[in-house]
PDB file of C-alpha atoms in Angstrom:
ATOM      1  CA  UNK P   1       0.000   0.000   0.000  1.00 59.00           C
ATOM      2  CA  UNK P   2       1.366   3.383  -1.048  1.00 74.00           C
ATOM      3  CA  UNK P   3       1.880   6.039   1.629  1.00 83.00           C
ATOM      4  CA  UNK P   4      -0.311   9.136   1.338  1.00 86.00           C
ATOM      5  CA  UNK P   5       1.297  12.564   1.766  1.00 91.00           C
ATOM      6  CA  UNK P   6      -0.654  14.508   4.394  1.00 93.00           C
ATOM      7  CA  UNK P   7      -1.186  18.036   5.632  1.00 93.00           C
ATOM      8  CA  UNK P   8       0.091  18.166   9.198  1.00 93.00           C
ATOM      9  CA  UNK P   9       0.493  21.742  10.359  1.00 94.00           C
ATOM     10  CA  UNK P  10      -2.332  24.059  11.397  1.00 95.00           C
ATOM     11  CA  UNK P  11      -1.218  26.795   8.959  1.00 95.00           C
ATOM     12  CA  UNK P  12      -1.450  24.321   6.054  1.00 94.00           C
ATOM     13  CA  UNK P  13      -5.085  23.574   6.900  1.00 95.00           C
ATOM     14  CA  UNK P  14      -5.875  27.281   7.376  1.00 96.00           C
ATOM     15  CA  UNK P  15      -4.285  28.074   4.032  1.00 95.00           C
ATOM     16  CA  UNK P  16      -6.540  25.561   2.251  1.00 95.00           C
ATOM     17  CA  UNK P  17      -9.640  26.781   4.117  1.00 95.00           C
ATOM     18  CA  UNK P  18      -8.974  30.461   3.413  1.00 96.00           C
ATOM     19  CA  UNK P  19      -7.668  30.342  -0.156  1.00 96.00           C
ATOM     20  CA  UNK P  20      -9.214  27.144  -1.537  1.00 93.00           C
ATOM     21  CA  UNK P  21     -12.568  26.322  -3.091  1.00 93.00           C
ATOM     22  CA  UNK P  22     -15.050  23.991  -1.437  1.00 93.00           C
ATOM     23  CA  UNK P  23     -17.461  21.419  -2.783  1.00 93.00           C
ATOM     24  CA  UNK P  24     -20.278  19.797  -0.836  1.00 91.00           C
ATOM     25  CA  UNK P  25     -21.311  16.164  -1.196  1.00 87.00           C
ATOM     26  CA  UNK P  26     -23.925  14.198   0.724  1.00 87.00           C
ATOM     27  CA  UNK P  27     -21.650  13.150   3.619  1.00 88.00           C
ATOM     28  CA  UNK P  28     -18.410  15.064   3.011  1.00 91.00           C
ATOM     29  CA  UNK P  29     -17.227  18.566   2.232  1.00 93.00           C
ATOM     30  CA  UNK P  30     -13.986  18.898   0.262  1.00 94.00           C
ATOM     31  CA  UNK P  31     -11.740  21.973   0.279  1.00 95.00           C
ATOM     32  CA  UNK P  32      -9.282  22.091  -2.637  1.00 95.00           C
ATOM     33  CA  UNK P  33      -6.261  24.309  -3.286  1.00 94.00           C
ATOM     34  CA  UNK P  34      -3.708  23.939  -6.073  1.00 94.00           C
ATOM     35  CA  UNK P  35      -0.154  23.499  -4.812  1.00 92.00           C
ATOM     36  CA  UNK P  36       3.194  23.687  -6.594  1.00 91.00           C
ATOM     37  CA  UNK P  37       4.168  20.097  -5.916  1.00 92.00           C
ATOM     38  CA  UNK P  38       3.979  16.989  -8.067  1.00 92.00           C
ATOM     39  CA  UNK P  39       1.763  15.122  -5.619  1.00 91.00           C
ATOM     40  CA  UNK P  40      -1.490  15.570  -3.712  1.00 92.00           C
ATOM     41  CA  UNK P  41      -1.535  16.204   0.025  1.00 94.00           C
ATOM     42  CA  UNK P  42      -4.490  14.998   2.061  1.00 95.00           C
ATOM     43  CA  UNK P  43      -5.943  16.410   5.257  1.00 96.00           C
ATOM     44  CA  UNK P  44      -8.948  15.133   7.200  1.00 95.00           C
ATOM     45  CA  UNK P  45     -10.637  17.289   9.843  1.00 93.00           C
ATOM     46  CA  UNK P  46     -13.377  15.748  12.002  1.00 92.00           C
ATOM     47  CA  UNK P  47     -14.751  17.800  14.904  1.00 89.00           C
ATOM     48  CA  UNK P  48     -14.427  16.336  18.390  1.00 90.00           C
ATOM     49  CA  UNK P  49     -17.958  17.552  19.140  1.00 89.00           C
ATOM     50  CA  UNK P  50     -19.322  15.292  16.419  1.00 86.00           C
ATOM     51  CA  UNK P  51     -18.685  11.909  18.055  1.00 87.00           C
ATOM     52  CA  UNK P  52     -16.217   9.890  20.106  1.00 90.00           C
ATOM     53  CA  UNK P  53     -12.671   8.994  19.015  1.00 93.00           C
ATOM     54  CA  UNK P  54     -13.550   5.505  17.788  1.00 93.00           C
ATOM     55  CA  UNK P  55     -16.193   6.830  15.391  1.00 91.00           C
ATOM     56  CA  UNK P  56     -13.967   9.720  14.218  1.00 91.00           C
ATOM     57  CA  UNK P  57     -11.199   7.251  13.370  1.00 94.00           C
ATOM     58  CA  UNK P  58     -13.672   5.064  11.489  1.00 93.00           C
ATOM     59  CA  UNK P  59     -14.758   8.085   9.419  1.00 92.00           C
ATOM     60  CA  UNK P  60     -11.114   8.934   8.673  1.00 93.00           C
ATOM     61  CA  UNK P  61     -10.327   5.350   7.627  1.00 93.00           C
ATOM     62  CA  UNK P  62     -13.249   5.275   5.201  1.00 93.00           C
ATOM     63  CA  UNK P  63     -12.363   8.675   3.711  1.00 94.00           C
ATOM     64  CA  UNK P  64      -8.717   7.596   3.279  1.00 93.00           C
ATOM     65  CA  UNK P  65      -9.760   4.322   1.625  1.00 93.00           C
ATOM     66  CA  UNK P  66     -12.090   6.117  -0.802  1.00 93.00           C
ATOM     67  CA  UNK P  67      -9.363   8.643  -1.627  1.00 93.00           C
ATOM     68  CA  UNK P  68      -6.816   5.874  -2.311  1.00 93.00           C
ATOM     69  CA  UNK P  69      -9.174   4.255  -4.825  1.00 92.00           C
ATOM     70  CA  UNK P  70      -9.669   7.537  -6.684  1.00 91.00           C
ATOM     71  CA  UNK P  71      -6.110   8.872  -6.364  1.00 89.00           C
ATOM     72  CA  UNK P  72      -4.771   6.478  -9.007  1.00 86.00           C
ATOM     73  CA  UNK P  73      -6.848   8.136 -11.751  1.00 87.00           C
ATOM     74  CA  UNK P  74      -6.633  11.754 -10.564  1.00 88.00           C
ATOM     75  CA  UNK P  75      -4.321  14.609 -11.457  1.00 89.00           C
ATOM     76  CA  UNK P  76      -1.581  15.595  -9.046  1.00 91.00           C
ATOM     77  CA  UNK P  77      -0.705  18.943  -7.476  1.00 92.00           C
ATOM     78  CA  UNK P  78      -3.577  19.655  -5.057  1.00 93.00           C
ATOM     79  CA  UNK P  79      -4.029  20.116  -1.318  1.00 95.00           C
ATOM     80  CA  UNK P  80      -7.270  18.391  -0.271  1.00 95.00           C
ATOM     81  CA  UNK P  81      -9.048  18.705   3.071  1.00 96.00           C
ATOM     82  CA  UNK P  82     -12.036  16.460   3.785  1.00 95.00           C
ATOM     83  CA  UNK P  83     -14.594  17.453   6.427  1.00 94.00           C
ATOM     84  CA  UNK P  84     -17.623  15.486   7.603  1.00 90.00           C
ATOM     85  CA  UNK P  85     -20.909  17.261   6.806  1.00 87.00           C
ATOM     86  CA  UNK P  86     -22.404  18.083  10.232  1.00 86.00           C
ATOM     87  CA  UNK P  87     -25.936  17.917   8.836  1.00 85.00           C
ATOM     88  CA  UNK P  88     -25.528  14.191   8.186  1.00 82.00           C
ATOM     89  CA  UNK P  89     -26.112  11.650  10.910  1.00 82.00           C
ATOM     90  CA  UNK P  90     -23.083   9.590  11.980  1.00 84.00           C
ATOM     91  CA  UNK P  91     -25.185   6.401  12.043  1.00 83.00           C
ATOM     92  CA  UNK P  92     -25.631   6.751   8.253  1.00 77.00           C
ATOM     93  CA  UNK P  93     -21.860   6.363   7.743  1.00 84.00           C
ATOM     94  CA  UNK P  94     -21.276   4.428   4.527  1.00 86.00           C
ATOM     95  CA  UNK P  95     -18.068   3.802   2.563  1.00 92.00           C
ATOM     96  CA  UNK P  96     -19.999   3.630  -0.717  1.00 93.00           C
ATOM     97  CA  UNK P  97     -21.613   7.049  -0.203  1.00 89.00           C
ATOM     98  CA  UNK P  98     -18.247   8.586   0.735  1.00 91.00           C
ATOM     99  CA  UNK P  99     -16.634   7.021  -2.350  1.00 93.00           C
ATOM    100  CA  UNK P 100     -19.424   8.272  -4.644  1.00 92.00           C
ATOM    101  CA  UNK P 101     -19.283  11.780  -3.102  1.00 90.00           C
ATOM    102  CA  UNK P 102     -15.522  11.933  -3.575  1.00 91.00           C
ATOM    103  CA  UNK P 103     -15.736  10.703  -7.148  1.00 92.00           C
ATOM    104  CA  UNK P 104     -18.482  13.211  -8.065  1.00 92.00           C
ATOM    105  CA  UNK P 105     -16.505  16.076  -6.545  1.00 91.00           C
ATOM    106  CA  UNK P 106     -13.316  15.075  -8.382  1.00 91.00           C
ATOM    107  CA  UNK P 107     -15.253  14.880 -11.679  1.00 91.00           C
ATOM    108  CA  UNK P 108     -16.837  18.293 -11.002  1.00 90.00           C
ATOM    109  CA  UNK P 109     -13.354  19.716 -10.334  1.00 87.00           C
ATOM    110  CA  UNK P 110     -12.067  18.203 -13.550  1.00 86.00           C
ATOM    111  CA  UNK P 111      -9.128  16.466 -11.869  1.00 86.00           C
ATOM    112  CA  UNK P 112     -10.352  12.902 -12.345  1.00 82.00           C
ATOM    113  CA  UNK P 113      -9.155  11.265 -15.550  1.00 74.00           C
ATOM    114  CA  UNK P 114     -12.177   9.277 -16.702  1.00 70.00           C
ATOM    115  CA  UNK P 115     -11.299   6.111 -18.601  1.00 56.00           C
TER     116      UNK P 115
END
């Protein structure tokens, strides 16, 4: 399994939130900012008020897995921050919905190379 480059520092997340564009799916919100690198960097932000640590980690795992499936066919050079849509119920957590949301957003952005 290939290692994913991640956003780690607070200023990196703030930069994407302030200067990037956002797209809303059913269960996720994606902030996107073009970077000057030859790879994508991924950040996942889940609020502690949303649920307990076990559930937050489950959400992050499913988002990461969906991103890894789509990353192979996508263009490089973006900073991506995924956020859980607070209007959605945590009990409705579904990998398939997250995958479809991510794919639709990447197609809308024009960074997914459709075969």
